[in-house]
Coordinates of C-alpha atoms in Angstrom, one line a residue:
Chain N
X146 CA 44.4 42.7 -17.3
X147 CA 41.1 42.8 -19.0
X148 CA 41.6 38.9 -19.8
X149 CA 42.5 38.3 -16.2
X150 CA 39.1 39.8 -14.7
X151 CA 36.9 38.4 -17.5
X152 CA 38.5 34.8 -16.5
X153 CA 38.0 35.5 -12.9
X154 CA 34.6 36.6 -13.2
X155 CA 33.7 33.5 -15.2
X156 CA 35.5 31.4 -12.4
X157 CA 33.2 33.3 -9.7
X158 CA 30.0 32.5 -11.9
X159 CA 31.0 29.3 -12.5
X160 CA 31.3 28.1 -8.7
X161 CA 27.5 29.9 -8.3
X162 CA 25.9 28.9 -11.1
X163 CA 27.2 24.6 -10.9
X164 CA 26.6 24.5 -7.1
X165 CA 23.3 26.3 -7.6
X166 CA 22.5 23.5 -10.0
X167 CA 23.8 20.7 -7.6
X168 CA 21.0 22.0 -5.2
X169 CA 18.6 22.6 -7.7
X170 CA 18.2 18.9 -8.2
X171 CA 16.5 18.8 -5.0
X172 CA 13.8 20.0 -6.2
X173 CA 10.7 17.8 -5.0
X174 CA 13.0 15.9 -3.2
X175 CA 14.3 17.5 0.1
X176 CA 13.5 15.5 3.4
X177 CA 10.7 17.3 4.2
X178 CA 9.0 20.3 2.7
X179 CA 10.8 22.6 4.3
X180 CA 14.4 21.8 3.8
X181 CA 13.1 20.9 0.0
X182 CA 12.6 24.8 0.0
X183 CA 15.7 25.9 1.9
X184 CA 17.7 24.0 -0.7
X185 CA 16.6 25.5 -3.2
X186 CA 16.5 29.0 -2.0
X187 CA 20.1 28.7 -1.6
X188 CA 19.8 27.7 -4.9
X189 CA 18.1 30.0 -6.3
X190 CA 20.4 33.1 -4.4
X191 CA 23.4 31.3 -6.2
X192 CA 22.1 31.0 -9.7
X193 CA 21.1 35.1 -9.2
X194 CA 25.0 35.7 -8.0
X195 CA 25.6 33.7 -11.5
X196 CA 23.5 36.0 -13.1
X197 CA 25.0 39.1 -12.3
X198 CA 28.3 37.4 -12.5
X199 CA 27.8 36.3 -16.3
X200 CA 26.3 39.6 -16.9
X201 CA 29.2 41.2 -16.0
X202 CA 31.2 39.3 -17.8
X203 CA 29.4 39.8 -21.0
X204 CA 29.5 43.2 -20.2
X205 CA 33.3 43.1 -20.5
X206 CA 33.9 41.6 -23.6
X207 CA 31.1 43.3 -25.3
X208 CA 33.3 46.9 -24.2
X209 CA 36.3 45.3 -25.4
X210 CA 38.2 46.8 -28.3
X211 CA 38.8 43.8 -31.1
X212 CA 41.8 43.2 -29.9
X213 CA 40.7 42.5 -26.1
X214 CA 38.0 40.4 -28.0
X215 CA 40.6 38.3 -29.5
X216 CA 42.2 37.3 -26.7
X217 CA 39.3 36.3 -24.7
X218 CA 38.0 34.1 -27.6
X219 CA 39.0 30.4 -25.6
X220 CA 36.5 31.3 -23.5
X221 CA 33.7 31.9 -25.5
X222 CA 31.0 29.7 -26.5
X223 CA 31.1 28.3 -30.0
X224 CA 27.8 28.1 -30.8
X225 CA 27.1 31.8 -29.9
X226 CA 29.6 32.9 -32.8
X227 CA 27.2 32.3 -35.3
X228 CA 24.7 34.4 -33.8
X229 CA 26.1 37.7 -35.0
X230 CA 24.8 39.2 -32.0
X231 CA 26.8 40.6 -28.3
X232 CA 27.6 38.2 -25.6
X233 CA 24.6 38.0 -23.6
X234 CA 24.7 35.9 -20.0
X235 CA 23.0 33.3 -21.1
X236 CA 25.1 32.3 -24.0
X237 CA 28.1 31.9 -20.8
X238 CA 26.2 29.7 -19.0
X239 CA 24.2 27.8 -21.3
X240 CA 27.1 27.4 -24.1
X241 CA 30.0 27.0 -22.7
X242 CA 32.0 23.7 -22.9
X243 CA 33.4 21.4 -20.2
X244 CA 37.2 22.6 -20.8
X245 CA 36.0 26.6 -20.4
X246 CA 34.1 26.1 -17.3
X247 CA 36.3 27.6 -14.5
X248 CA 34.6 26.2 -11.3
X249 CA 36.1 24.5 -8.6
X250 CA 35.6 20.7 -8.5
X251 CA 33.7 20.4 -5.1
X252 CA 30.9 22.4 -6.7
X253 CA 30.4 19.9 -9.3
X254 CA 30.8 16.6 -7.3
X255 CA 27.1 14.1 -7.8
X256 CA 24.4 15.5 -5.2
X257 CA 24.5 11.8 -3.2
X258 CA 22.4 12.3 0.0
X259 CA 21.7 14.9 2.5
X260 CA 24.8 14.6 4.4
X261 CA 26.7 15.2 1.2
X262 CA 24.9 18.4 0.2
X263 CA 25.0 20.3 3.7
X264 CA 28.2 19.3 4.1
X265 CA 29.5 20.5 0.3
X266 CA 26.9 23.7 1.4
X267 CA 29.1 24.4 4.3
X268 CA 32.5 24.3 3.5
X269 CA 31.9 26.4 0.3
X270 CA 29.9 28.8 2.0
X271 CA 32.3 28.6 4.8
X272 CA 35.0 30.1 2.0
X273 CA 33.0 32.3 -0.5
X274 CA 32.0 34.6 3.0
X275 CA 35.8 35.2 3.2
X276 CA 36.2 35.9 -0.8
X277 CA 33.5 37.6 -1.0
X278 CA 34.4 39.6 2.0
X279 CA 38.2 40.1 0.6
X280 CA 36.4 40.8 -2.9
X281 CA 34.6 44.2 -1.8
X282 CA 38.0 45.9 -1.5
X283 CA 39.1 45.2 -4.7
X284 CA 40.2 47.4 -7.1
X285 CA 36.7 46.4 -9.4
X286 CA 34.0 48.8 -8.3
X287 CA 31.3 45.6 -10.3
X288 CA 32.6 42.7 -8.7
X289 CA 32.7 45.1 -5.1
X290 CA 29.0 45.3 -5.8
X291 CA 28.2 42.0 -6.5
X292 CA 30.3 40.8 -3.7
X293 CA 28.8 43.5 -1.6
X294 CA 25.1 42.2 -2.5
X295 CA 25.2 38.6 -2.1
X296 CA 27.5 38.1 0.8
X297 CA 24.1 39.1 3.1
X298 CA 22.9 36.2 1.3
X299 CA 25.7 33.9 2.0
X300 CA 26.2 34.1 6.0
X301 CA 22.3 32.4 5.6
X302 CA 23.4 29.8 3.6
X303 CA 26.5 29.5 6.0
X304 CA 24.7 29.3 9.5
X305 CA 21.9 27.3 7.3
X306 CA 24.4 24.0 6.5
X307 CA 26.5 24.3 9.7
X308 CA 23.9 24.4 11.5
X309 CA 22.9 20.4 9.5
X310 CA 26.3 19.7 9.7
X311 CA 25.9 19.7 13.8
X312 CA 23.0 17.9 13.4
X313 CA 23.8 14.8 11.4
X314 CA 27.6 14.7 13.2
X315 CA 26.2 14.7 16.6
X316 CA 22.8 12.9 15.9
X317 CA 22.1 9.0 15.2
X318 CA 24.2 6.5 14.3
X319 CA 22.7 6.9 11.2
X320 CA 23.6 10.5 10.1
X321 CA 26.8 10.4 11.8
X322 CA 28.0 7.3 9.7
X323 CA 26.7 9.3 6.2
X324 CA 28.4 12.8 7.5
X325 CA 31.6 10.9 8.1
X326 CA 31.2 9.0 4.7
X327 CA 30.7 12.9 3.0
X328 CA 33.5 14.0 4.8
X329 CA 36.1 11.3 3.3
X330 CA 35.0 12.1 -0.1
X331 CA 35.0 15.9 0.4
X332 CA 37.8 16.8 2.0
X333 CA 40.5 16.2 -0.9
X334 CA 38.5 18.8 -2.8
X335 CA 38.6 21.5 -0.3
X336 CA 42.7 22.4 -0.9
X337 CA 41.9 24.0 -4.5
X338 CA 39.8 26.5 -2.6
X339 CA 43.2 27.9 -1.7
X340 CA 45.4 27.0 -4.6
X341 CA 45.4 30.7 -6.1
X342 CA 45.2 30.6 -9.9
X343 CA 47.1 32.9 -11.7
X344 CA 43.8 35.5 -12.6
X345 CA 42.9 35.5 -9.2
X346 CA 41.9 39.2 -8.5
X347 CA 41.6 38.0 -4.3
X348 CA 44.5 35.9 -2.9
X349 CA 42.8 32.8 -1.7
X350 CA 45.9 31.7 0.1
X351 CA 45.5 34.1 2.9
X352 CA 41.9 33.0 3.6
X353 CA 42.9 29.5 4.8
X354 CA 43.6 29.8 8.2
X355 CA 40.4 31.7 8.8
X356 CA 38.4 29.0 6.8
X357 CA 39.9 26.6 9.4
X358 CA 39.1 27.8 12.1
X359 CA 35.4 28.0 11.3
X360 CA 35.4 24.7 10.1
X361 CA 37.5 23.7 13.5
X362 CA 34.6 25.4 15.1
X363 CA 31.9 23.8 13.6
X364 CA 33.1 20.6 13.6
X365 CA 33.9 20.5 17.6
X366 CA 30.3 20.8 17.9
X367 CA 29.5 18.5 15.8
X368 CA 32.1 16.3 16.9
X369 CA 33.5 15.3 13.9
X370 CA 37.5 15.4 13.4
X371 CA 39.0 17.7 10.5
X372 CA 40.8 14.8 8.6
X373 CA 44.6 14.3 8.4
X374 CA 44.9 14.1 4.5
X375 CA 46.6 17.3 2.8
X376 CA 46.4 15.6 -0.7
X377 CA 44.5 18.5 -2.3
X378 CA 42.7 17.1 -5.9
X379 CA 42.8 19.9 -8.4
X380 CA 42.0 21.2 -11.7
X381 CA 38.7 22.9 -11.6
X382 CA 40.5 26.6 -11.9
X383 CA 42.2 25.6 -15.5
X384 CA 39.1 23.9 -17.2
X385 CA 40.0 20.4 -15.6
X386 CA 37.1 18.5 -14.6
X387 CA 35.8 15.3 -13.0
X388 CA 33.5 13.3 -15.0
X389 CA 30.6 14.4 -13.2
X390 CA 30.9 18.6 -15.0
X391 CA 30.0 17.0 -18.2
X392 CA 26.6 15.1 -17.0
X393 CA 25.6 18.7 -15.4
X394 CA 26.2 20.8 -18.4
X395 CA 24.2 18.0 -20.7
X396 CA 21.3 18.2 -18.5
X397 CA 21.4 22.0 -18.0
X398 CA 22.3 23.2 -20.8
X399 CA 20.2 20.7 -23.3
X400 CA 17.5 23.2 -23.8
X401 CA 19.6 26.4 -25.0
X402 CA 21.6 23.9 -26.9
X403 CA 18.2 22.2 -29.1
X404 CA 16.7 25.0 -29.1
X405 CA 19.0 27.7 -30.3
X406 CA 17.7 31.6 -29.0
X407 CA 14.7 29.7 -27.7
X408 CA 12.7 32.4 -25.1
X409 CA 10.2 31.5 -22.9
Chain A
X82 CA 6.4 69.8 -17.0
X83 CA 6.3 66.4 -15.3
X84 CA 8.3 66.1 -11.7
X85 CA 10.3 63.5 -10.2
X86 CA 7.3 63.5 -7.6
X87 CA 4.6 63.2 -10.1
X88 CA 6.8 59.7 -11.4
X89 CA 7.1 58.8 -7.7
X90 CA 3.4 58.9 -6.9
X91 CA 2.7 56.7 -10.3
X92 CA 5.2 54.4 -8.2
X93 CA 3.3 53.9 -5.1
X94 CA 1.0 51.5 -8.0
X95 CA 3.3 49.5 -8.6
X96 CA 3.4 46.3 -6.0
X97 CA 5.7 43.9 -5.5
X98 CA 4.0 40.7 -7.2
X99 CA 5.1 38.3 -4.5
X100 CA 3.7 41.1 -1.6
X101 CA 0.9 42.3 -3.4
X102 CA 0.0 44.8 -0.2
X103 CA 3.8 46.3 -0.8
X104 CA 4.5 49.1 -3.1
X105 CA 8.0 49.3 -4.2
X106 CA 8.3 52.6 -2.4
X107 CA 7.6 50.9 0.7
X108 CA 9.8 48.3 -0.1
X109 CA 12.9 50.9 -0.3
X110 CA 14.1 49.3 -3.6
X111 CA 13.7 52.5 -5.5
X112 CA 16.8 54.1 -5.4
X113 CA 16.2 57.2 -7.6
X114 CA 13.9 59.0 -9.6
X115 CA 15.3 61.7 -12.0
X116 CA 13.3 63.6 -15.1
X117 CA 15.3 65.7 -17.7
X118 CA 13.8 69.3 -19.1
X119 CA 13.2 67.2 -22.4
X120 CA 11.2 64.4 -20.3
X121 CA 13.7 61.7 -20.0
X122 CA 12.6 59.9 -16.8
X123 CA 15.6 57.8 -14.8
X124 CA 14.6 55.4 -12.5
X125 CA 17.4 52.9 -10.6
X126 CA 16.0 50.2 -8.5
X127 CA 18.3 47.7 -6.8
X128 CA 17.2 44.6 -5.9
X129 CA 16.3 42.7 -2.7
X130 CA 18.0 39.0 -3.3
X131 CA 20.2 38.2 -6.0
X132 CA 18.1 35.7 -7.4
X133 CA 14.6 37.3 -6.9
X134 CA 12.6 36.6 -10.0
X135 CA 9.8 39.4 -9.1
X136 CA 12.8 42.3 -10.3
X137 CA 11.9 41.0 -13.8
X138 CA 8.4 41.9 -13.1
X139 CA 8.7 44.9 -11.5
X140 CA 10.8 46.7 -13.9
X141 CA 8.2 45.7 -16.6
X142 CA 5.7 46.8 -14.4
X143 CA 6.8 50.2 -14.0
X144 CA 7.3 50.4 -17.3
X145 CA 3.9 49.9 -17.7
X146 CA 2.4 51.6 -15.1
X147 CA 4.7 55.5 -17.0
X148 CA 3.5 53.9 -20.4
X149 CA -0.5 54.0 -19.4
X150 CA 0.4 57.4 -18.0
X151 CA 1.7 58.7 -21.8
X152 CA 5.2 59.0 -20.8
X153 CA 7.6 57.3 -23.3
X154 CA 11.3 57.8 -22.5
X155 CA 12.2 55.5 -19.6
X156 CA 15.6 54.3 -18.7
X157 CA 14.9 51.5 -15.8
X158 CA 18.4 50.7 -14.2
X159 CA 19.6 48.1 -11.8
X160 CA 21.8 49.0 -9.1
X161 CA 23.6 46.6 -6.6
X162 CA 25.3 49.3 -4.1
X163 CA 25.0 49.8 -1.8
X164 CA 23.3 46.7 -0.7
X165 CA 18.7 47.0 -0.3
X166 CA 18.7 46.2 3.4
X167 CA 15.3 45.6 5.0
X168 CA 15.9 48.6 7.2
X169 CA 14.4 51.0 4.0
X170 CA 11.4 49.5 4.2
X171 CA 9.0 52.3 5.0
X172 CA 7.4 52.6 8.1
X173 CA 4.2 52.5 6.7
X174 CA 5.0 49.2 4.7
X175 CA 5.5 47.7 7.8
X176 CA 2.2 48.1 9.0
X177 CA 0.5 47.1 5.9
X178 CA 2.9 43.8 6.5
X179 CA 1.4 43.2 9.8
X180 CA -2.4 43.5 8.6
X181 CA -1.4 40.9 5.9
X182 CA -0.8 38.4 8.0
X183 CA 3.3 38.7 7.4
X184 CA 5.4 39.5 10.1
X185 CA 7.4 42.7 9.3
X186 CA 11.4 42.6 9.6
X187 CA 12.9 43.4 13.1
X188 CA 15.3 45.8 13.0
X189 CA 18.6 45.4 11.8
X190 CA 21.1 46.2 13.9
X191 CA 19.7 45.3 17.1
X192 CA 18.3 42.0 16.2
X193 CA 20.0 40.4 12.8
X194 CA 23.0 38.1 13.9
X195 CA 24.8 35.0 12.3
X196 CA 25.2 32.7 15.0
X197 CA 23.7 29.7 14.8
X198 CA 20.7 28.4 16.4
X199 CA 19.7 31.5 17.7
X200 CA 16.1 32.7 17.2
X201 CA 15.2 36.2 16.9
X202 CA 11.9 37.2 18.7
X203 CA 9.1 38.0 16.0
X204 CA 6.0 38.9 17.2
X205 CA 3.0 37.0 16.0
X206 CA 1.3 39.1 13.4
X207 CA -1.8 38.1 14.7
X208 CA -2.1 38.0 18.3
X209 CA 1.3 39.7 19.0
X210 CA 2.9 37.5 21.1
X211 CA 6.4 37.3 21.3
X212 CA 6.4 33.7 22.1
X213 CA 7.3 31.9 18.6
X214 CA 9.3 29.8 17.2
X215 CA 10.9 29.3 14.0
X216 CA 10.2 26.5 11.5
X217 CA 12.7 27.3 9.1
X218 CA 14.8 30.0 7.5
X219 CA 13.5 29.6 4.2
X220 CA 10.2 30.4 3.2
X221 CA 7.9 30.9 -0.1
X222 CA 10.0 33.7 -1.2
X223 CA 13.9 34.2 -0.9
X224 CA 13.1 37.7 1.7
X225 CA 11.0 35.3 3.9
X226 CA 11.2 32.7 7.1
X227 CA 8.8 30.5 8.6
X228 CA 7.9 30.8 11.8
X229 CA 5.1 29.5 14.6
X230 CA 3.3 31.1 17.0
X231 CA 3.2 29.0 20.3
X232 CA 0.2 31.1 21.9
X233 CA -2.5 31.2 19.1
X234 CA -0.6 28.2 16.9
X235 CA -0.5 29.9 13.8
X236 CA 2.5 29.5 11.3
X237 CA 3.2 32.6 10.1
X238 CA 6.0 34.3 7.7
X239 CA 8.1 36.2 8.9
X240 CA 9.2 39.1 6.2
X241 CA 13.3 38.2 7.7
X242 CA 15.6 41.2 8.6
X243 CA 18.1 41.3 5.8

């Protein structure tokens, strides 16, 4: 059980923390000044849901008996071993390899342009209001609270994007041609939303049809079409990446990993 | 023998480093104060945003405020439920908002929705007018928006409802 909620928590941080990342290369570079800050808010509300997230997870191993320990240890950073010190949140995010990251693979896809990041915004948002929602009546009083805190935080980043994905759909030439393009390359990613992995602690399966029809929604107004393709790439939920997770983690985590223990 | 009220009025000191003219108590992000017989003092604050960098701050800085007072056995806790709503902000933290040039949050339940495009009418902390419109939903900080006023053309924050 124990090894179940640690992996799920890990797989929640994960989707925060790589997608907060994806937006945090924004930074300085938004369209304009304003959406360069709404980007990076949303940013910077994911990376805190990480944070708690990781925390919790620390939190769990470091209450485990030895044995619990033992059967977490796959998921645990290498490096951090030779610390002789508890798990702290930092050493899950910042020293964790490729293979033991459990986020799903649309998080991790390249930033590209605009189109590409509201849309990616959107139909994760679109889905982590629903888990989050379906994760407050679970039977974990700390992931309850977490969900509890930052779903506020997510129906902003929700109306935020869908309201940019009606924008570029129904707008020039020009941003209808890029949203489409995002579209094509998103949209195989979106199935391993719903793919429920075995330590799944909230059926994702169940969420679908409610994730569809706010999508549906959205997308009338924005008169894009949902596309017909059902081929659903996964991977991301057992520690199977797309070449892009490993760029990320050597830029993010190059710090931590130079510097061991460095504070600042 | 120190009080749970004597640690709450060393409280009121400490401001929130991003709305300097806020205490914390205004704020509503102290959840509760407790002092033992033996002088262990409790304090559980829960924060606004998930990723707000000022609770780093203001747990230090309460720290600091109880050490310059002499007391030395504080416990600073974080709790996340239930969830800081900007409806616990005092009424009196409102109004020291306004007078500092940010818009104070509308309430809650009659004004906070999730449908899109739709503006909520904030009054213009200057010249009150109700005629505004918003710039974006993200401001400086994670708890604010930006907004315009149409009548007196200032851009303005609005402190959003949360």
């Amino acid at each position: 059980m124990n090894t179940q909620l640690f992996t799920y928590t890990l797989h929640l941080a994960d989707n925060a923390l790589i997608l907060g990342q994806r937006n945090a290369e924004w930074c300085g570079h938004g369209p304009a000044l304003e959406q360069d800050i709404a980007i990076t808010n949303i940013s910077l509300d994911l990376i805190g849901q990480a944070r708690n997230l990781y925390a919790y997870a620390a939190t769990l191993y470091n209450d485990a008996d030895k044995a619990g320990q033992a059967a977490f240890d796959k998921l645990l950073p290498r490096p951090w071993k030779a610390f002789n010190r508890p798990l702290e949140e930092d050493d899950l995010a910042m020293l964790r390899e490729e293979r033991q990251f459990r986020n799903l693979l649309l998080t991790e896809l390249p930033r590209r342009d605009w189109a590409q990041t509201v849309l990616r915004q959107f139909l994760f948002s679109a889905f982590q209001f629903l888990q989050y929602e379906a994760l407050q009546a679970t039977a974990c009083p700390q992931l309850a609270a977490i969900a509890e805190k930052s779903i506020k935080e997510v129906a902003y980043h929700q109306r935020w994007s869908g309201e940019w994905v009606i924008r570029l759909g129904d707008g020039t030439e020009e941003s209808r041609t890029r949203i489409e393009r995002a579209l094509a390359d998103q949209w195989p990613f979106t199935g391993e939303m719903f793919s429920t992995a075995s330590y799944e602690l909230v059926d994702c399966a169940t969420l679908r049809d409610r994730w569809m029809q706010k999508v549906t929604d959205v997308f009338a107004e924005a008169t894009l079409d949902i596309p017909k393709s059902g081929w659903a790439q996964q991977g991301g939920k057992d520690g199977v990446h797309t070449e892009s997770l490993g760029f990320l983690l050597a830029e993010m985590q190059s710090l931590p990993r130079t510097y061991p223990n460095a504070t600042w | 023998m120190v009080t749970d009220a004597d640690i709450r009025s060393l409280l009121e000191d400490v401001k929130d480093p991003e709305v300097p003219v806020l205490s914390i108590l205004d704020l509503g992000i102290v959840r509760n104060v407790t002092v033992t017989p033996d002088g262990a003092i409790s304090i559980v604050i829960t924060p606004t945003y998930s990723g707000c960098p000022a609770m780093d701050v203001i747990s230090m800085d309460i720290r600091l405020r109880l050490l310059e007072k002499g007391h030395r056995n504080i416990a600073i806790t974080q709790q996340l439920s239930p969830a800081w709503t900007t409806d616990w902000m005092s009424a009196e933290g409102r109004e020291k908002l306004r007078a500092f040039g940010i818009a104070p949050p509308n309430p809650k339940q009659q004004f906070c929705h999730e449908e899109m495009f739709a503006d909520e009418a904030v009054a213009c902390p200057r010249c009150q007018s109700h005629h505004t419109e918003l710039i974006s939903r993200f401001g400086s900080t994670a708890c604010k928006a930006m907004y315009r006023c149409l009548d007196c053309h200032e851009a303005f924050d609005y402190f959003k409802c949360h």
